Short mmCIF file of C-alpha atoms in Angstrom, two decimals:
data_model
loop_
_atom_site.label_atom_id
_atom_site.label_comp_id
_atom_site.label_asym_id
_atom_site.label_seq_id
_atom_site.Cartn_x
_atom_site.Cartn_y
_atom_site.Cartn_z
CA UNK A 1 0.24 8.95 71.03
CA UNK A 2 -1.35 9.38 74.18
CA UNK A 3 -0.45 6.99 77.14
CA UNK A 4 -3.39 4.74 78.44
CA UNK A 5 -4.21 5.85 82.29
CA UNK A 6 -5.76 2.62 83.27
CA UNK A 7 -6.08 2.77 86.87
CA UNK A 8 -3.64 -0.17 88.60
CA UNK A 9 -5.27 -3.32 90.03
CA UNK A 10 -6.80 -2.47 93.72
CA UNK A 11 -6.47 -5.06 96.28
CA UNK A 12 -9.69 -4.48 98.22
CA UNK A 13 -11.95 -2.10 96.15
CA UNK A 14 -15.15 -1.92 97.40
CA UNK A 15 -18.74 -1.03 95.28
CA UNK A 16 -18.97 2.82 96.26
CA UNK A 17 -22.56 3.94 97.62
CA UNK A 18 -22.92 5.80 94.33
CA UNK A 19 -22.96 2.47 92.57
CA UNK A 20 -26.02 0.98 94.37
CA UNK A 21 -28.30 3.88 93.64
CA UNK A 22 -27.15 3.34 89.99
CA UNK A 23 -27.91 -0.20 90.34
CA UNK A 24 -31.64 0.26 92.11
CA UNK A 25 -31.86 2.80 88.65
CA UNK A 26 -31.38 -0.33 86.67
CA UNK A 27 -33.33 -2.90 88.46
CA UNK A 28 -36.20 -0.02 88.03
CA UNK A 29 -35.91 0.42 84.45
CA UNK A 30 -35.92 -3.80 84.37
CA UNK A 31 -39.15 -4.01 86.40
CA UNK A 32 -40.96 -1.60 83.41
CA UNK A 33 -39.58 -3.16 80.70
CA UNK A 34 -40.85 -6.23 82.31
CA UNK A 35 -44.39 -4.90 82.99
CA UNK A 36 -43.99 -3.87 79.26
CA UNK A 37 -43.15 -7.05 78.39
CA UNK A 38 -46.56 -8.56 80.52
CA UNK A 39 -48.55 -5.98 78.65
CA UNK A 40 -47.81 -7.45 75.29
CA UNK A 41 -46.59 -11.70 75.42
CA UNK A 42 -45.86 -11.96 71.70
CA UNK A 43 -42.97 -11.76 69.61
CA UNK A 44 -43.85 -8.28 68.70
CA UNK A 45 -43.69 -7.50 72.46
CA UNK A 46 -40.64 -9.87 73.00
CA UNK A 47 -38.69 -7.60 70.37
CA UNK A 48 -40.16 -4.42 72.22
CA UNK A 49 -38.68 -5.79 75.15
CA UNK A 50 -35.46 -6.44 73.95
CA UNK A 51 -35.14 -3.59 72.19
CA UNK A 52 -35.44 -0.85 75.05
CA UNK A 53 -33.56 -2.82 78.01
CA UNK A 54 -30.82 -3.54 75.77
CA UNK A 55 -29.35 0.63 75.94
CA UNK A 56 -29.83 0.15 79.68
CA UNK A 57 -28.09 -3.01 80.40
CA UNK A 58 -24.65 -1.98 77.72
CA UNK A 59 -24.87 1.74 79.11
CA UNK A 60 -24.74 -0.22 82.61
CA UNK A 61 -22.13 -2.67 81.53
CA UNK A 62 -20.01 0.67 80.19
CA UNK A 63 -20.25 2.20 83.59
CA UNK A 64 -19.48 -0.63 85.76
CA UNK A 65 -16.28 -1.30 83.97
CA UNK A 66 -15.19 2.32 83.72
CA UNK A 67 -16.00 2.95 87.39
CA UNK A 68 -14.23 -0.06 88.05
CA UNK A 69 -11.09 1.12 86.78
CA UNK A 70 -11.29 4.71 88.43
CA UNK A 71 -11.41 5.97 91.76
CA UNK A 72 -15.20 6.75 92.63
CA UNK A 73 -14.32 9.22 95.21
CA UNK A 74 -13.61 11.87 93.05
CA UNK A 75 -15.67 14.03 92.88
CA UNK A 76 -15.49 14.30 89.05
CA UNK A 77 -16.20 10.62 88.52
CA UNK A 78 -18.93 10.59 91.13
CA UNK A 79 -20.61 13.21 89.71
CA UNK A 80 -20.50 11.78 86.21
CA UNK A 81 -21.66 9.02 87.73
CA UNK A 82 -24.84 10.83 89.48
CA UNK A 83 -25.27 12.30 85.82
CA UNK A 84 -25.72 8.88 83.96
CA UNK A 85 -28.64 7.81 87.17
CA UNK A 86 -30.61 11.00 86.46
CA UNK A 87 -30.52 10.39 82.62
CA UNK A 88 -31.01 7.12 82.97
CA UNK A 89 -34.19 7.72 85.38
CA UNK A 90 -35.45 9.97 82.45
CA UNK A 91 -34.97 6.79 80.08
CA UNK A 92 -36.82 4.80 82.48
CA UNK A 93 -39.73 6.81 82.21
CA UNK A 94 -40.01 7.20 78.68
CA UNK A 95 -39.08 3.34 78.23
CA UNK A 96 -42.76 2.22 78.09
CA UNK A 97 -43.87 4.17 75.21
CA UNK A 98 -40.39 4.63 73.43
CA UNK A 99 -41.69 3.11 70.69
CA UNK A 100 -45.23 4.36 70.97
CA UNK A 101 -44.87 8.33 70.74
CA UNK A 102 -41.90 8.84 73.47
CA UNK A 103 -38.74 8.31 71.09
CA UNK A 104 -37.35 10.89 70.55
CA UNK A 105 -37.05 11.77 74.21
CA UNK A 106 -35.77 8.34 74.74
CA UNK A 107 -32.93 8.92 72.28
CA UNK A 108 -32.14 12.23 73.26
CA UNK A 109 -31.41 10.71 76.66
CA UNK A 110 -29.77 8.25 75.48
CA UNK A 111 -27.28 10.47 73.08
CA UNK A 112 -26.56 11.92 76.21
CA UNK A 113 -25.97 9.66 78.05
CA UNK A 114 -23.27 7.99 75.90
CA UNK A 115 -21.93 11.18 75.73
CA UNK A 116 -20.78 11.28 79.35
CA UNK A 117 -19.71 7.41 78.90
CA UNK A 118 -16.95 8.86 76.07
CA UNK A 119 -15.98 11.46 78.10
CA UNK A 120 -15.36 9.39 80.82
CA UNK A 121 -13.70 6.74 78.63
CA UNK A 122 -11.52 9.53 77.15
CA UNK A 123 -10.22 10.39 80.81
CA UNK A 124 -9.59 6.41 81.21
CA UNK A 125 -7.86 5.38 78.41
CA UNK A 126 -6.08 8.46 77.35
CA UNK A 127 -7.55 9.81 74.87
CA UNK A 128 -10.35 9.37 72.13
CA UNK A 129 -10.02 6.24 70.73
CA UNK A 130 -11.96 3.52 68.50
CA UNK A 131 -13.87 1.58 71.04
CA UNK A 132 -17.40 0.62 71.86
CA UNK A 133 -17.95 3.44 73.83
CA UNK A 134 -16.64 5.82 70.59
CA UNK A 135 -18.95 4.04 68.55
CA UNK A 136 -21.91 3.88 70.59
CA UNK A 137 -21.39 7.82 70.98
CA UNK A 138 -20.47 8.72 67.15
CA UNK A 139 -23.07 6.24 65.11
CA UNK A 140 -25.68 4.03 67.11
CA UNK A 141 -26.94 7.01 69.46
CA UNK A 142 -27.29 9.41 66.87
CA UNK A 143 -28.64 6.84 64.54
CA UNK A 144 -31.10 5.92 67.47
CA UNK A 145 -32.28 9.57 67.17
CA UNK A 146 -32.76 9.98 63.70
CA UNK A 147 -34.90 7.05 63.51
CA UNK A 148 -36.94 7.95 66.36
CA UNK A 149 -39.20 9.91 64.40
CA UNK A 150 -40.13 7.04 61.96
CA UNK A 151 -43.67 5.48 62.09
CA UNK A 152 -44.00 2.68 64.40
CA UNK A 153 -43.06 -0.50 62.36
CA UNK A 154 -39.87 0.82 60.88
CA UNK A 155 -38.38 2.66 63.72
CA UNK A 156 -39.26 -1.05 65.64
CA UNK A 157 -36.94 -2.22 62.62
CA UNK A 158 -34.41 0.15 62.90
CA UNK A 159 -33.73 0.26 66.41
CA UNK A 160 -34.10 -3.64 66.84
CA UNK A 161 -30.83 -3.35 64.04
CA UNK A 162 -28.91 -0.87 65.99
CA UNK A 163 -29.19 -2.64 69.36
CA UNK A 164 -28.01 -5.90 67.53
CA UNK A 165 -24.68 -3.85 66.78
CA UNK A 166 -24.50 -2.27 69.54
CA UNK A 167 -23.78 -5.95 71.45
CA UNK A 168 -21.28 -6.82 68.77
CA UNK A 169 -19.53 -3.84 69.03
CA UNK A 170 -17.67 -5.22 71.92
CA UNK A 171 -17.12 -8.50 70.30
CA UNK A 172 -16.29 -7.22 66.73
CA UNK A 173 -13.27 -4.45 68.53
CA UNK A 174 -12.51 -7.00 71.31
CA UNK A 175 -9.25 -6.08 70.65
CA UNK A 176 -9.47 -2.90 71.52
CA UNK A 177 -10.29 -3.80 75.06
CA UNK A 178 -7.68 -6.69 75.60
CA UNK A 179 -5.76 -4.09 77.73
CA UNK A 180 -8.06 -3.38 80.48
CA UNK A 181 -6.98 -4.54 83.92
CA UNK A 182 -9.89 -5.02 86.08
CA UNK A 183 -10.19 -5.43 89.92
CA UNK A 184 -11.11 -9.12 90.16
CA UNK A 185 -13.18 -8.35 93.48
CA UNK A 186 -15.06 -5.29 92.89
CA UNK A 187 -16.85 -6.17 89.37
CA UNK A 188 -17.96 -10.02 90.30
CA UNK A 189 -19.28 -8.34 93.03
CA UNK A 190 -21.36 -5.88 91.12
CA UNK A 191 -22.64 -7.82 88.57
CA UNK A 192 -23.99 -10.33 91.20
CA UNK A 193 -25.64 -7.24 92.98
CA UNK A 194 -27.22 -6.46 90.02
CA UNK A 195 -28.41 -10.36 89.98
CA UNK A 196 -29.74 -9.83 93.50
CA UNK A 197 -31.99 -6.98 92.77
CA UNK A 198 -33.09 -8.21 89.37
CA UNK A 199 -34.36 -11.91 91.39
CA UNK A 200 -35.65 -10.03 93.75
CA UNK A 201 -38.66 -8.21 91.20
CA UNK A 202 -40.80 -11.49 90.39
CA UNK A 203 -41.32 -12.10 94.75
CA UNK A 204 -41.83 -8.33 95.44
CA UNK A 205 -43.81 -7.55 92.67
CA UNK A 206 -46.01 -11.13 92.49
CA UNK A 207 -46.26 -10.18 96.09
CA UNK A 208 -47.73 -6.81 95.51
CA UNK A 209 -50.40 -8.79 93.64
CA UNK A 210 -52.44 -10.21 96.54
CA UNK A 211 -55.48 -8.34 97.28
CA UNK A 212 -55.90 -7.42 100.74
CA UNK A 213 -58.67 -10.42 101.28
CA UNK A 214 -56.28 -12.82 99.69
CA UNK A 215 -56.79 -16.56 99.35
CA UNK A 216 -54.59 -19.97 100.54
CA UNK A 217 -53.78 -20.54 97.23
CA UNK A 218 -52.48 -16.77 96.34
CA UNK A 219 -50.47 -17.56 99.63
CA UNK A 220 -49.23 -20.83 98.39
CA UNK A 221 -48.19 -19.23 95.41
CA UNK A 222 -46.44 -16.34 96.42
CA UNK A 223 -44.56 -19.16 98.62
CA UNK A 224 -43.47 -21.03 95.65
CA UNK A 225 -41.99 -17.83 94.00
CA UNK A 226 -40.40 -16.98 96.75
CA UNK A 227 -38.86 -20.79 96.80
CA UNK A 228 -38.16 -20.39 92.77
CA UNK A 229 -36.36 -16.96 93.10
CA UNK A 230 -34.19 -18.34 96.47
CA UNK A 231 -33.66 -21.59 93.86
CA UNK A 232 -32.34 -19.22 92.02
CA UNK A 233 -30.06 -16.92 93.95
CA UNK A 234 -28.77 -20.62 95.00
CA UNK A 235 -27.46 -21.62 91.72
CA UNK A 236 -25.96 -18.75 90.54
CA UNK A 237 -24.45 -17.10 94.05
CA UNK A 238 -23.79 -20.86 95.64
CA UNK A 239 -20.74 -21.81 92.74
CA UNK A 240 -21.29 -19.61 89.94
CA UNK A 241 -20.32 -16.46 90.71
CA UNK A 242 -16.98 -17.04 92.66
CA UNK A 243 -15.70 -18.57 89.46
CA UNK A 244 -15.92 -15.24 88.03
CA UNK A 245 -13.42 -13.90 90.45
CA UNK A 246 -11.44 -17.09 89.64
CA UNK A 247 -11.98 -16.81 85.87
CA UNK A 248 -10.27 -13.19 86.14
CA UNK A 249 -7.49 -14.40 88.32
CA UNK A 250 -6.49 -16.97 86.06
CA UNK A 251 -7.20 -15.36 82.86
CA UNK A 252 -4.39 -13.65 80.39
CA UNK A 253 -6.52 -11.61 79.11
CA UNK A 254 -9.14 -10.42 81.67
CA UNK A 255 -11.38 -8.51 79.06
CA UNK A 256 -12.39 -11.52 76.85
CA UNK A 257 -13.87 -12.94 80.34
CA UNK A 258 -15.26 -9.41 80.89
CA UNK A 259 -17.28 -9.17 77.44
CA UNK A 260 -18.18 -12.95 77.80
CA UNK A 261 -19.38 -13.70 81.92
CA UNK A 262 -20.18 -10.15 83.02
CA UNK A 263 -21.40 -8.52 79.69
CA UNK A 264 -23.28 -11.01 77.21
CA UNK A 265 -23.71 -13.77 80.15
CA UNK A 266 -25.21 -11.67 82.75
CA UNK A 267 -27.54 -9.86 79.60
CA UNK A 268 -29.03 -13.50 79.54
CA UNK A 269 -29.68 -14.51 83.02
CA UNK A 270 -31.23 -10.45 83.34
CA UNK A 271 -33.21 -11.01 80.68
CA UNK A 272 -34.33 -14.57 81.72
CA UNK A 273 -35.11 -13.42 85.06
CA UNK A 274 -37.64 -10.87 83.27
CA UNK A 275 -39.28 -13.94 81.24
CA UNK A 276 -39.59 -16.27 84.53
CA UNK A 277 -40.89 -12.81 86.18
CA UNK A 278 -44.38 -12.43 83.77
CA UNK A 279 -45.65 -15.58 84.54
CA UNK A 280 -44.59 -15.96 88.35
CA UNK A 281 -46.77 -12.46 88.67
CA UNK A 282 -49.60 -13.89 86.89
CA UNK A 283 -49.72 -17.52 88.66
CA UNK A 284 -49.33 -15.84 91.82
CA UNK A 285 -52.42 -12.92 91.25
CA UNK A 286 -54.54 -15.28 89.38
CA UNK A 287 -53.70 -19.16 90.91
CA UNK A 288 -56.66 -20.86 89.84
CA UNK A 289 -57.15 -19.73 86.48
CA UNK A 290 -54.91 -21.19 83.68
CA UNK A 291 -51.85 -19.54 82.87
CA UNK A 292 -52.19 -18.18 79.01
CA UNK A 293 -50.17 -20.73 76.93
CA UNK A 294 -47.37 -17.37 76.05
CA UNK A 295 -46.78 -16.42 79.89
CA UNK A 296 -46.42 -20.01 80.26
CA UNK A 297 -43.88 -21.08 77.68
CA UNK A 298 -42.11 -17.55 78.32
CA UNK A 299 -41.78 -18.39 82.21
CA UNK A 300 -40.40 -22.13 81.59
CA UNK A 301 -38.21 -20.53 78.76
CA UNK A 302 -36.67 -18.19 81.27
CA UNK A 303 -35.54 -20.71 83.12
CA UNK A 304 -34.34 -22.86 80.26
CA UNK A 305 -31.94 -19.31 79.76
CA UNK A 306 -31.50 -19.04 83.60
CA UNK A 307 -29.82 -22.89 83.41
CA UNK A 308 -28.08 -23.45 79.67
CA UNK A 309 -25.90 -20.18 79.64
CA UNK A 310 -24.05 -21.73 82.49
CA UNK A 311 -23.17 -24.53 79.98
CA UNK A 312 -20.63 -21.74 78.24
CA UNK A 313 -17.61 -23.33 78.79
CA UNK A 314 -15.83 -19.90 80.04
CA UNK A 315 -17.71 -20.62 83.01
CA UNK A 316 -15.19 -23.12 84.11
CA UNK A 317 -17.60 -25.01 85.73
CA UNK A 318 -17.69 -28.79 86.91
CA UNK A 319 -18.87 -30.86 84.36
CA UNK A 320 -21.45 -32.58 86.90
CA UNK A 321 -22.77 -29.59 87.28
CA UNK A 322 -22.78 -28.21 83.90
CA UNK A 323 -24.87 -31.57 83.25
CA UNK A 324 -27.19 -31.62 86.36
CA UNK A 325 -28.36 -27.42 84.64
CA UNK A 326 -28.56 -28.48 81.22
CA UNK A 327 -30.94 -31.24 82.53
CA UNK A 328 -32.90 -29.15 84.82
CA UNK A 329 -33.18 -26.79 81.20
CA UNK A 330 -34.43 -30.03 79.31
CA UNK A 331 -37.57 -30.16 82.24
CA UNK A 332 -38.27 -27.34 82.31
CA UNK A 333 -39.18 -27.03 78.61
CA UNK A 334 -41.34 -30.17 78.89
CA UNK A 335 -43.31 -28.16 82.08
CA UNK A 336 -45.58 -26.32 79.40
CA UNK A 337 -46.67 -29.35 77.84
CA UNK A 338 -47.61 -31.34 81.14
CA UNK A 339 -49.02 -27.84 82.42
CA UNK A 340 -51.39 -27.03 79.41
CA UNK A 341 -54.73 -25.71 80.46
CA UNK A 342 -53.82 -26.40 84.20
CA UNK A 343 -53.54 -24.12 87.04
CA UNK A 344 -51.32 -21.13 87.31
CA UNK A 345 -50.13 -22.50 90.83
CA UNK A 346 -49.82 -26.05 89.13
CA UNK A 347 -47.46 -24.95 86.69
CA UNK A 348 -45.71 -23.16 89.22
CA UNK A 349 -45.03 -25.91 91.26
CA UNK A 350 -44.27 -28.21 88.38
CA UNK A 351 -41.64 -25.46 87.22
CA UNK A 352 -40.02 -24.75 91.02
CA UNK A 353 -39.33 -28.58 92.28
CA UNK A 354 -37.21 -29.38 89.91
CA UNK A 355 -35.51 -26.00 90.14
CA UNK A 356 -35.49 -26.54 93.69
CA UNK A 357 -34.10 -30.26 93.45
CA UNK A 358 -30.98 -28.99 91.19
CA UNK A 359 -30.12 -26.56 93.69
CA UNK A 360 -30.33 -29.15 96.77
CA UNK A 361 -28.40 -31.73 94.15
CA UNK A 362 -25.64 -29.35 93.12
CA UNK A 363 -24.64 -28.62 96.95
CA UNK A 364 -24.93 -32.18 97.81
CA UNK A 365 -22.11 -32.72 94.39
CA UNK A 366 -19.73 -29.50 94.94
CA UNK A 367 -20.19 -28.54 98.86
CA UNK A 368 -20.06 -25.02 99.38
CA UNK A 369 -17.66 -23.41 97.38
CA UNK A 370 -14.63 -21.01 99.07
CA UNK A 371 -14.24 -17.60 97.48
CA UNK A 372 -11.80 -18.91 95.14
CA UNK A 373 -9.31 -20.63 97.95
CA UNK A 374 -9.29 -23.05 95.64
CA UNK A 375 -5.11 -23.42 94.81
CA UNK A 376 -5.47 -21.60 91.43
CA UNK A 377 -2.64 -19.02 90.37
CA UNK A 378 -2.93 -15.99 89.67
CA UNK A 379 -0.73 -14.27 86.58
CA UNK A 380 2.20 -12.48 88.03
CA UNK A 381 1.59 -9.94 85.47
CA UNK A 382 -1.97 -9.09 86.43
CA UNK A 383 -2.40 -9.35 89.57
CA UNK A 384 1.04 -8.06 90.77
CA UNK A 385 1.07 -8.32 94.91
CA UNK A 386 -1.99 -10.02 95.17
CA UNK A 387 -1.21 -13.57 94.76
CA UNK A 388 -0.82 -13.50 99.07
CA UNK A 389 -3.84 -11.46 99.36
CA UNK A 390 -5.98 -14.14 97.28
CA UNK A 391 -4.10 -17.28 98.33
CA UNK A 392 -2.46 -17.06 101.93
CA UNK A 393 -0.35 -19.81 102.92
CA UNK A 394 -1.52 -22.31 105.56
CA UNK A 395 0.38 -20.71 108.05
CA UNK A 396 -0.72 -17.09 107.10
CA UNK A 397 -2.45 -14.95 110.16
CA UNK A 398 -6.16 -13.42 108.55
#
């Protein structure tokens, strides 16, 4: 049987440069399946949606664990690295209309693409083995291709079926993963980048917008994103994501916190982000006119997302503050009903102060939170030589 070439735990890996261009790749192919999403505010579109940015975020989640666990400057690894951008540039492209007439080069790309993942994951774990990454390669990719060609309804149908197993693959052979030892800095770090970016496409985008002979209350509004999105950022980079780190200290088996923070819980705040994106773009081109009752209840929706998954208790999170999200959720699905037939800036507003407030309230309960100083201890077994690194002793020099 071959032997499993997980690379050991590094104490200070760092996100390589080839990593950010992969992630800008990403954030792109968000932003159209976004606009995409704008284009069509149903639950037709909503299943459009989720149905071509799901092979981009799991090929993405695939990568940033394998390149986690390898050294990126090799030039082998970089270069398959450079290899899953391009294709995954050519999936961008063909993202808008991959269920409209541009399938088949969609799954193509994508067959491809999973290709290298195996390949890589071969190199990692020693050999071909029954994983998500074999699976995705041997069944849902091909399967994605043969159905390409189907008319319009059932290859919706199909593909909306092989994404759904394609996210339980890594639940349903969890145990195929429960060896993995990740670096507990590099990957938080990553997936928060990603968060970054992703926040960062309802301001730039909503500000892109304005006309050039815009108006005080297009400038209002783009000021009010911009206070939503830092809202935002607050909540999740203030507490949040340093419990990651300290989830994957502290946890025996660093893969189950993996699959459930990095994988399925960052796939929900992405994909809330998107929802809270359409109708920030629309409030802020449009202020006056009333936001259409969809954008509206898909906007206040993404931030009911953006809130509740932090109720998960793997999160590890203070109870106070678990409470003070879930309540900030409850508002914000009552914003649609007070905002009915009002403004697009009035809803706005109505939907950013008491996002706003929650952040102000949490950092007022919790302080500002340490990167994980926080007396927790590491397991000898996983993070061998570390414990020092992670927790110096009073007297330690820095």
């Amino acid at each position: 049987m071959a032997t499993s070439r997980v690379a050991p735990l590094i104490e200070s890996k760092r996100i390589n440069v080839a990593e950010h261009f992969y992630d800008l790749v990403l954030v792109f192919a968000v932003n159209k399946v976004t606009h995409t999403l704008a284009d069509d505010i149903s639950w037709t579109g909503l299943v459009n949606a989720w149905t071509v940015f799901t092979p981009f975020w799991w090929s993405w989640v695939g990568t940033g664990i394998l390149s986690n666990l390898t050294d990126l400057h090799d030039v082998k690894n970089r270069l398959r690295l450079f290899a899953i951008t391009l294709i995954t540039s050519m999936m961008t492209i063909a993202a808008p209309t991959a269920l409209h007439g541009h399938g088949v080069f969609f799954a193509v790309a994508y067959l491809l693409l999973r290709a290298l993942l195996l390949w890589w994951a071969v190199d990692v774990f020693g050999g071909l083995r029954l994983n998500p990454f074999s699976v995705s390669a041997f069944c849902t990719a091909p399967l994605l291709l043969l159905t390409a060609g189907l008319p319009h309804e059932q290859q919706r149908v199909a593909w909306a079926v092989l994404m759904a197993g394609e996210l339980s693959s890594t639940f349903v052979l969890r145990r195929r993963l429960n060896h993995i030892h990740v670096d507990v800095l590099h990957l938080p770090e990553r997936f928060g980048l990603v968060v970054i970016l992703a926040l960062g496409v309802p301001f730039v985008d909503a500000g892109g917008k304005i006309p050039h002979d815009f108006s005080v209350r297009q400038a209002l509004a783009l000021a009010l994103a911009f206070l939503l999105v830092a809202s935002l950022w607050w909540i999740y980079f203030h507490f949040s994501n340093s419990r990651i780190a300290h989830q994957l200290r502290t946890e025996d088996n660093q893969s189950r916190v993996v699959r459930e923070l990095l994988a399925y819980g960052h796939y929900c705040l992405l994909g809330s982000v998107s929802a809270i994106a359409v109708g920030v773009w629309l409030a802020v081109a449009h202020p006056q006119a009333p936001l259409d009752d969809s954008a509206l209840w898909l906007m206040c929706t993404g931030a009911v997302g953006f809130h509740a998954v932090f109720a998960w208790p793997r999160w590890g999170l203070p109870r106070s503050v678990v409470t003070l999200r879930l309540a900030v959720a409850a508002v914000a699905l009552l914003v649609p009903l007070v905002a009915q037939d009002r403004s697009g800036l009035f809803a706005l507003a109505l939907l950013t102060a008491p996002v706003a407030a929650a952040a102000v309230a949490e950092t007022a309960l919790v302080g500002i939170a340490p990167s994980c100083h926080c007396g927790c201890r590491p397991k000898p077994h996983r993070l061998a030589g570390l414990g020092r690194h992670l927790h110096p002793a009073p007297g330690d020099a820095r």
